[in-house]
Short mmCIF file of C-alpha atoms and ligand atoms in Angstrom, two decimals:
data_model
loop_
_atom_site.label_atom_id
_atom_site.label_comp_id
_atom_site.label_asym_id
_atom_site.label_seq_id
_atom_site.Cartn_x
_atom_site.Cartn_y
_atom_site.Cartn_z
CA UNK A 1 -64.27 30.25 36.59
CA UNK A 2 -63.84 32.17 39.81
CA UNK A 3 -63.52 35.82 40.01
CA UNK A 4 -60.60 38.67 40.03
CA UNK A 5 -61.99 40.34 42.80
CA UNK A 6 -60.34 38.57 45.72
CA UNK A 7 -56.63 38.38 44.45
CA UNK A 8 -57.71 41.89 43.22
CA UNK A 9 -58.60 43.35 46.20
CA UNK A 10 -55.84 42.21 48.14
CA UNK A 11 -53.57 43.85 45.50
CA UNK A 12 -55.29 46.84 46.09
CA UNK A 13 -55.13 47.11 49.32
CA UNK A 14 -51.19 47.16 49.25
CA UNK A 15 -50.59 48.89 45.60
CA UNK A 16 -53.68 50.88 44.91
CA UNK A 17 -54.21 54.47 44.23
CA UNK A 18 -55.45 55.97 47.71
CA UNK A 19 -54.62 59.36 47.24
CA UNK A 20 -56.20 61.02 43.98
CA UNK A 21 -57.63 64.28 44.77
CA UNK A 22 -61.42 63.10 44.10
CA UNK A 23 -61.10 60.30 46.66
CA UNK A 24 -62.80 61.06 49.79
CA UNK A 25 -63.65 59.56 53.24
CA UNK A 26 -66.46 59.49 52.87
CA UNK A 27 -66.92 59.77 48.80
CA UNK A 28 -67.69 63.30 47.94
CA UNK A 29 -70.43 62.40 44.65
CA UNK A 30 -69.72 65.44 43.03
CA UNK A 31 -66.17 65.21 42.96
CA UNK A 32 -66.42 61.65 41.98
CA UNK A 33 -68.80 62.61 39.05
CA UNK A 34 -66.16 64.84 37.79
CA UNK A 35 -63.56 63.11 37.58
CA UNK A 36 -65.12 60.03 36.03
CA UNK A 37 -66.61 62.51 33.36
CA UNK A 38 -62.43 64.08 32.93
CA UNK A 39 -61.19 60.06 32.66
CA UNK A 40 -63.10 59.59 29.84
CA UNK A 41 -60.55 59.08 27.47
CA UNK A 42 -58.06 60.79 29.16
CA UNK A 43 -55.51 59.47 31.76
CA UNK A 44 -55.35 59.82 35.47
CA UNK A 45 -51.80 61.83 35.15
CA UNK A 46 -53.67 64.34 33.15
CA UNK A 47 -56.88 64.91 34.95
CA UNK A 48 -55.84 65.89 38.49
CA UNK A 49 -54.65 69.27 37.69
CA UNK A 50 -58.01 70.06 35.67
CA UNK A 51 -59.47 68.52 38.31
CA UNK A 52 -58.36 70.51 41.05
CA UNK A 53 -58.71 73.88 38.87
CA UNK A 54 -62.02 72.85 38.16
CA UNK A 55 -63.10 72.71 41.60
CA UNK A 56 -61.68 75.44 42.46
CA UNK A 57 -63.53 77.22 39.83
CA UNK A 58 -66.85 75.10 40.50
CA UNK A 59 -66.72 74.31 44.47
CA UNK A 60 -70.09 72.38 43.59
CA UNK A 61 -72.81 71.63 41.99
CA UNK A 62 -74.40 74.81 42.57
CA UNK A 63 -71.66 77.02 41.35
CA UNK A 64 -71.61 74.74 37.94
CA UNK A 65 -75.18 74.99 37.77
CA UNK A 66 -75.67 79.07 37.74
CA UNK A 67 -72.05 79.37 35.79
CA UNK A 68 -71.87 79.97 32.06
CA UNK A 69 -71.13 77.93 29.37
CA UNK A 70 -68.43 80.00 28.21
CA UNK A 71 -66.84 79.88 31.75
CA UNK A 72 -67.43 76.15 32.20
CA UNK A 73 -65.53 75.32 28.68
CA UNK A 74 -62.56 78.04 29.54
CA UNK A 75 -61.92 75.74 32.73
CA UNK A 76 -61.81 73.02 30.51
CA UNK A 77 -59.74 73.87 27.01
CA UNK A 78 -57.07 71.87 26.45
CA UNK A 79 -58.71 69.09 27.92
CA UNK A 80 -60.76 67.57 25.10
CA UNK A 81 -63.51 66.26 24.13
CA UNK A 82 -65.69 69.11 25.03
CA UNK A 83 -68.55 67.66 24.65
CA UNK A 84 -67.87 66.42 27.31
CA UNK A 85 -67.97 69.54 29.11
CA UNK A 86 -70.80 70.74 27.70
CA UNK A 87 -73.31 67.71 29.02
CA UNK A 88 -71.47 68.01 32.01
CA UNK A 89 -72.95 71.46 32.28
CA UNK A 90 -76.07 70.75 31.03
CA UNK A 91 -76.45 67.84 33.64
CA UNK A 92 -75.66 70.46 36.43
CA UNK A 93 -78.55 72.41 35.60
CA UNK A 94 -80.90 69.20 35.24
CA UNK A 95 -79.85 68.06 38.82
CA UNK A 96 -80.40 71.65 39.84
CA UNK A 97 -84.04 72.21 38.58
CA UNK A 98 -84.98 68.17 38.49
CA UNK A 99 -83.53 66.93 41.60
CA UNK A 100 -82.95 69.50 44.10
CA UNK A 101 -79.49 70.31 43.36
CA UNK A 102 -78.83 66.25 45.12
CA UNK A 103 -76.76 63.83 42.48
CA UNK A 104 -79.58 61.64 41.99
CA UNK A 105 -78.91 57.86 43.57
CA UNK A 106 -80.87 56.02 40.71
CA UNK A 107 -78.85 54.36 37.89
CA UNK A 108 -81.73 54.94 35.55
CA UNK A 109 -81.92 58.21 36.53
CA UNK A 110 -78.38 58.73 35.74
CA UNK A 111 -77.63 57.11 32.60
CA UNK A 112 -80.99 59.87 31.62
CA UNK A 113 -78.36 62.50 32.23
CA UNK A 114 -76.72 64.08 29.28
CA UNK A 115 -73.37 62.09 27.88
CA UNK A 116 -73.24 59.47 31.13
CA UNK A 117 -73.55 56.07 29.75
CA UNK A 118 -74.00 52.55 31.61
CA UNK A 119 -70.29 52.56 33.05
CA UNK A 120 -69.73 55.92 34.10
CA UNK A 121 -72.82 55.87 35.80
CA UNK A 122 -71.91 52.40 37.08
CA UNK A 123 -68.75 53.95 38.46
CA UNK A 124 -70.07 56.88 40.17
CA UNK A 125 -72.51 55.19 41.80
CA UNK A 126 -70.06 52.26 42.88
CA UNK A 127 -67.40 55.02 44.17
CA UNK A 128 -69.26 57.54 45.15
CA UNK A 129 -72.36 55.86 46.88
CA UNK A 130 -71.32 52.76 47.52
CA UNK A 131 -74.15 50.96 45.58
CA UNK A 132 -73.13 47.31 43.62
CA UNK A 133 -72.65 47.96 39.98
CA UNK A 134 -70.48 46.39 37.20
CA UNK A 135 -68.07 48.94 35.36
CA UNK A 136 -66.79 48.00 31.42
CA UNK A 137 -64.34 51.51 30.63
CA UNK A 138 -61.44 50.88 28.93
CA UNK A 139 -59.54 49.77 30.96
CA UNK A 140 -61.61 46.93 32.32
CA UNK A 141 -62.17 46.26 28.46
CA UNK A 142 -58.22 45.61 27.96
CA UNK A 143 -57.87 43.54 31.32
CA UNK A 144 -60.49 41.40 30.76
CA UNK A 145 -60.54 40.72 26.97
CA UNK A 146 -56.93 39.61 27.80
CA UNK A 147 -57.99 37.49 30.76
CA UNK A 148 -60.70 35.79 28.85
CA UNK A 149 -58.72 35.94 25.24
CA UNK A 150 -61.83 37.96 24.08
CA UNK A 151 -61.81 38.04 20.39
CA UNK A 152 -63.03 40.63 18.16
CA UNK A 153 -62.92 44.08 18.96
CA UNK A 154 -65.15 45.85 21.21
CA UNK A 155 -67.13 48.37 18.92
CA UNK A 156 -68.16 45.39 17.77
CA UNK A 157 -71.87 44.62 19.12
CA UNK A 158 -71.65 40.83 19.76
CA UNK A 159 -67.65 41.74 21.59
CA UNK A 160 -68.90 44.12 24.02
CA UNK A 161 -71.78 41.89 25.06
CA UNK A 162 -69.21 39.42 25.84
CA UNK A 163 -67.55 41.81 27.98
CA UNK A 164 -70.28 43.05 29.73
CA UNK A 165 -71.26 39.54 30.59
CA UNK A 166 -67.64 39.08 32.13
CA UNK A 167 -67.40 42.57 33.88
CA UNK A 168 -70.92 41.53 35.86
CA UNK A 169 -69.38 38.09 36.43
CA UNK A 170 -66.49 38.86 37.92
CA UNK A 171 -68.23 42.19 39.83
CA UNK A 172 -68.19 41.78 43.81
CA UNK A 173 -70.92 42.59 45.74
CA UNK A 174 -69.01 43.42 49.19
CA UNK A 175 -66.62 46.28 48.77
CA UNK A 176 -67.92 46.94 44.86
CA UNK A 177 -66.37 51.00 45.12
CA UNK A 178 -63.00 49.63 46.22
CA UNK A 179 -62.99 46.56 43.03
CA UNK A 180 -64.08 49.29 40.59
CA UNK A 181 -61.68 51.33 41.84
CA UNK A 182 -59.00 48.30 41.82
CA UNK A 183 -59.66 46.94 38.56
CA UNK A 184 -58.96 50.87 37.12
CA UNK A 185 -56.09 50.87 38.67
CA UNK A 186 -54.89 46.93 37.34
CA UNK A 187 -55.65 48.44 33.52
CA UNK A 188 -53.75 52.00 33.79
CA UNK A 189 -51.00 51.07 35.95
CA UNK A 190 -50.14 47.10 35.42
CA UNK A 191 -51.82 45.75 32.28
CA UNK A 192 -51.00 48.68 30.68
CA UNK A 193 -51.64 49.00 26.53
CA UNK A 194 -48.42 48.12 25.36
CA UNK A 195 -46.21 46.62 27.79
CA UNK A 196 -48.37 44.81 30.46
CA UNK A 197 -46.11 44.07 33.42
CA UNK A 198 -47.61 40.60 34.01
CA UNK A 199 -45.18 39.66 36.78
CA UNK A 200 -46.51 41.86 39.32
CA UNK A 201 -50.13 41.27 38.07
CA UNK A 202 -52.47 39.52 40.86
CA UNK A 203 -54.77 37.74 38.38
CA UNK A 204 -51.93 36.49 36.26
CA UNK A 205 -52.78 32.92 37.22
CA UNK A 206 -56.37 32.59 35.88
CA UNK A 207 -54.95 35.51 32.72
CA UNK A 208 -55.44 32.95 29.61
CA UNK A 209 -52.89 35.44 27.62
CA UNK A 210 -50.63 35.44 30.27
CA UNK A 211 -50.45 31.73 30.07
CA UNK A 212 -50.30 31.85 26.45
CA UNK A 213 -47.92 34.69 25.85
CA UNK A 214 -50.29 36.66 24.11
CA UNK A 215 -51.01 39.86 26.27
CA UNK A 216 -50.59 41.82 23.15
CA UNK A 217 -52.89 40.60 21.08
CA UNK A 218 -55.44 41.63 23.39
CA UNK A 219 -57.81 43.67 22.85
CA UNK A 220 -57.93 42.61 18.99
CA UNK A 221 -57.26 45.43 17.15
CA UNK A 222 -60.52 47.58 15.54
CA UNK A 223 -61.06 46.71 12.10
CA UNK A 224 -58.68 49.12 9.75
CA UNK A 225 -59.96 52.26 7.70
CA UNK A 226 -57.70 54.75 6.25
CA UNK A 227 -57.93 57.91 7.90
CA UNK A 228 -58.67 60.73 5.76
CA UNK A 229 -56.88 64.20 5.70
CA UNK A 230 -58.79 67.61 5.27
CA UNK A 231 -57.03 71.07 5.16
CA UNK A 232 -58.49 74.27 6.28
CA UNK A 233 -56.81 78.24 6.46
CA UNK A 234 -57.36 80.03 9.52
CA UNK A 235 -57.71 83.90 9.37
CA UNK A 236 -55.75 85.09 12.59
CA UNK A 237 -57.08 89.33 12.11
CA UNK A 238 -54.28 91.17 14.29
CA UNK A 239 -55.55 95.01 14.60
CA UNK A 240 -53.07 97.94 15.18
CA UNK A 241 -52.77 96.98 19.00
CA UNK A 242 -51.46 93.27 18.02
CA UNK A 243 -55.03 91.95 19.16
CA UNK A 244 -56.63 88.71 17.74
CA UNK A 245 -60.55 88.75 16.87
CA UNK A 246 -62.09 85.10 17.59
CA UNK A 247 -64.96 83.75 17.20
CA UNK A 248 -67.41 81.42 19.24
CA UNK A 249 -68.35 78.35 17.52
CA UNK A 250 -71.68 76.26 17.24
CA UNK A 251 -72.84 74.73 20.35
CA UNK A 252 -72.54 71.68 17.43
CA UNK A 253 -69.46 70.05 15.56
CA UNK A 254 -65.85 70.11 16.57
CA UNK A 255 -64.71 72.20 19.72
CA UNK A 256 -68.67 73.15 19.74
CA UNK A 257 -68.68 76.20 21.88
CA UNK A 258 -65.16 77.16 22.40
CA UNK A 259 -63.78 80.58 20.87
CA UNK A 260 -61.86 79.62 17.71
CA UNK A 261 -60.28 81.74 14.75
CA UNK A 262 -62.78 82.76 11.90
CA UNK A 263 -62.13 79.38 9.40
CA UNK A 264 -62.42 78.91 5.09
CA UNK A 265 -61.39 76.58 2.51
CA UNK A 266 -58.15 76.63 2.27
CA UNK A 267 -57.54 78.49 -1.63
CA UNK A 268 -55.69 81.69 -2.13
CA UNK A 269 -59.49 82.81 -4.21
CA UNK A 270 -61.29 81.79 -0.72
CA UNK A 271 -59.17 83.27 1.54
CA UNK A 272 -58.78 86.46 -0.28
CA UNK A 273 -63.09 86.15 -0.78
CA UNK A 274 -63.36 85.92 3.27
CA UNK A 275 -60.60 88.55 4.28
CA UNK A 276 -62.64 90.98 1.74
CA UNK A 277 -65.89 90.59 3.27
CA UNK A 278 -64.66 90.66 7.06
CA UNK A 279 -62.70 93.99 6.51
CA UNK A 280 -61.67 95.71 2.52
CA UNK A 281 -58.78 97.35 3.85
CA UNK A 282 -57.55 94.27 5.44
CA UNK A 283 -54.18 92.47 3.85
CA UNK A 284 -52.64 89.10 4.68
CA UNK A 285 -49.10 89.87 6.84
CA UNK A 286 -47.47 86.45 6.60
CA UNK A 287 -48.50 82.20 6.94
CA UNK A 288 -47.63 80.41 10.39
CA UNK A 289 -46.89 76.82 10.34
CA UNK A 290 -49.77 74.35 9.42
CA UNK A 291 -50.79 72.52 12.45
CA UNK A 292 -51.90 69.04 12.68
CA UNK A 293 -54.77 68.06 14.73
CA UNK A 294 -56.04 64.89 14.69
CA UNK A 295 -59.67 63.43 15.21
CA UNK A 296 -60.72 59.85 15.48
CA UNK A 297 -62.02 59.74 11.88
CA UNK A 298 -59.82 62.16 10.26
CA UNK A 299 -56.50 64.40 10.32
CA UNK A 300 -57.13 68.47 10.27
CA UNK A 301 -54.38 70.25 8.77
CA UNK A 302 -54.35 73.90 9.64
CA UNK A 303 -52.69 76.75 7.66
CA UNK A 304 -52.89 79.81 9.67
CA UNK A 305 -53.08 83.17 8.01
CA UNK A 306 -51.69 86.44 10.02
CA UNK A 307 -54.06 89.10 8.35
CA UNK A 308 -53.91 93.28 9.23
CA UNK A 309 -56.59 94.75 9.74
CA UNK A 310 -58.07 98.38 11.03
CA UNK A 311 -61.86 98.13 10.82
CA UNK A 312 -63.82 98.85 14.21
CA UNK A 313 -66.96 96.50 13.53
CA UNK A 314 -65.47 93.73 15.51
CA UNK A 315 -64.28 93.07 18.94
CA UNK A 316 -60.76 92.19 19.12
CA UNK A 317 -58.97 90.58 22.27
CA UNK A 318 -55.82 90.51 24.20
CA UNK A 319 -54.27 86.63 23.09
CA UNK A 320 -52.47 87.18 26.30
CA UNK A 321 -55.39 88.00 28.32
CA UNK A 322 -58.38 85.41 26.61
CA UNK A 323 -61.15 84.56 29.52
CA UNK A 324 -62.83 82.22 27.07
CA UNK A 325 -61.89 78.58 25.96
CA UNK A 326 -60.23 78.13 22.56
CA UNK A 327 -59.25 74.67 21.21
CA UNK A 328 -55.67 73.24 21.38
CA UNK A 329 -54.87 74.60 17.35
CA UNK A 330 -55.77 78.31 18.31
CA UNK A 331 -53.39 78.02 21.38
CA UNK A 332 -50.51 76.61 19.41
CA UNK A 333 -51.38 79.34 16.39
CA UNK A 334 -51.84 82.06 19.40
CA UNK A 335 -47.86 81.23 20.53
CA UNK A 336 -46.35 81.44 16.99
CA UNK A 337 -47.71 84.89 17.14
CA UNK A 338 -44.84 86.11 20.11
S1 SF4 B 1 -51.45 38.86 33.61
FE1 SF4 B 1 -50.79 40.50 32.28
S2 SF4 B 1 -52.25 40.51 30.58
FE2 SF4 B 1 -53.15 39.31 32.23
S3 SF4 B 1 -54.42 40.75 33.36
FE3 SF4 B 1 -52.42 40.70 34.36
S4 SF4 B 1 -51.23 42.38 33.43
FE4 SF4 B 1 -53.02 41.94 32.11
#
């Protein structure tokens, strides 16, 4: 079987994204590494104003390197995933001290960085150095499971072998950055997760679900589990001025890092336990509405509690004025408080 990359290409070429804020003439690496580190799991319409903030913030990989965590994550809340920021800021400082403050060119080198596996570092090598490397995100995952009829789903060892077989296959050695670029752009704007708009699809003459009507059984589903629900109360401590006292979080675990609201079991005997011991004079005002946040593994339901307090011990901070990053929750909490 031929490859995608010709009628691909050519599609590009006319319908492609040539515009997005980290594409450059020639490819600025840094920006590229960026922005593939924001697309992971999140979409292009997203990223480019968290992109452009964050560059603004972070001109380079300098000014990411000697910043702090704390002001690397506030740049980042609401995005996600903040791991993701995290290794992104760890990786500055490894480049800094390990390579001369110069993206290394290696692939080796940077799938060794901190939370860049094979395709991301496939990617920003392909876009933003112009070297020949395959590329398996997911949106290459959904085109080409549906172009092959790949069955099983791809957590699934023996599935994702398959597809990186397929995504080296069909991988172009002359203009690689532009296919890697083009074959993003077929998944997230054409053979889109629900309603692939075959007709205007450049490989739809080799796609084996297009032929067979079955676009969406492709990718096959991941194999069910129920997803568990777990509920937490979250003190919100308001002092005399209307302030909020947060605290930061483990560098581990969820939102590792960010600035979050102190956090107990969610039982009037706990709550009342954990108020005591932060301040005795303190009383609970009133309950917000419970939040739901959900993970991949399980659903967080949130109770906030609005609790007085007067004691001095702690430092409280303007919610209207916060220069840290707090997860998605504490902002929604944070605006039931107007
Ligand atoms: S023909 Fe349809 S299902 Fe096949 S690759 Fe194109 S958009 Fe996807």
């Amino acid at each position: 079987m031929g490859s995608i990359s010709k009628p691909l290409l050519q599609w590009f070429d006319q319908h492609g994204r040539h515009s997005l804020p980290w594409q450059g003439n020639p490819a600025n690496i840094y920006h590229v590494w960026i922005s593939e580190i924001m697309l992971q799991q999140t979409q292009v319409s997203t990223v480019i104003s968290y992109f452009n903030n964050f560059i603004r913030y972070f001109p380079n990989l300098a000014a990411l390197a000697s910043a702090s965590e704390d002001s690397v994550l506030a740049q980042w809340a609401g995005l996600g995933y903040y791991a993701r920021a995290r290794n992104l800021h760890k990786s500055s400082k490894i480049i800094a001290q390990d390579y001369q403050g110069v993206f290394p060119v290696n692939i080796e080198q940077v799938v060794a960085l901190p939370g860049i596996g094979e395709s991301t570092a496939g990617a920003i090598l392909s876009i933003g150095h112009n070297q020949n490397h395959a590329i398996l995100d997911g949106n290459v995952k959904r085109v080409l499971s549906r172009y092959h009829q790949v069955k099983g789903h791809y957590g699934q060892s023996e599935t994702l072998k398959q597809l990186w077989a397929l995504a080296k296959q069909h991988t172009p050695n002359t203009r690689n950055n532009d296919y890697t670029q083009a074959i993003m752009d077929l998944g997230a704007t054409l053979c889109t997760r629900s309603r692939p708009d075959c007709s205007r699809c450049p490989v739809k003459q080799g796609c084996q679900a297009y032929q067979c009507g079955t676009q969406t059984e492709y990718p096959n589903p991941r194999p069910k589990k129920n997803k568990l629900s777990r509920s937490i109360a979250m003190l919100v401590y308001q002092n005399k001025q209307g302030q909020v006292y947060l605290e930061k979080r483990p560098a581990k675990g969820i939102w590792g890092g960010l600035w979050s609201f102190m956090e107990c079991e969610d039982s009037a005997k706990e709550i009342n336990r954990t108020i005591q011991q932060f301040d005795t004079s303190a009383h609970i005002n009133r309950t917000l509405n419970p939040i739901k946040h959900s993970f991949t593994h399980y659903h967080l339901i949130i109770n906030p509690v609005v609790v007085n307090c007067s004691e001095q011990a702690h430092v409280f901070q303007s919610a209207n004025q916060l220069k840290v990053g707090v997860p998605t929750p504490v902002n929604k909490i944070l605006a039931q408080l107007d």
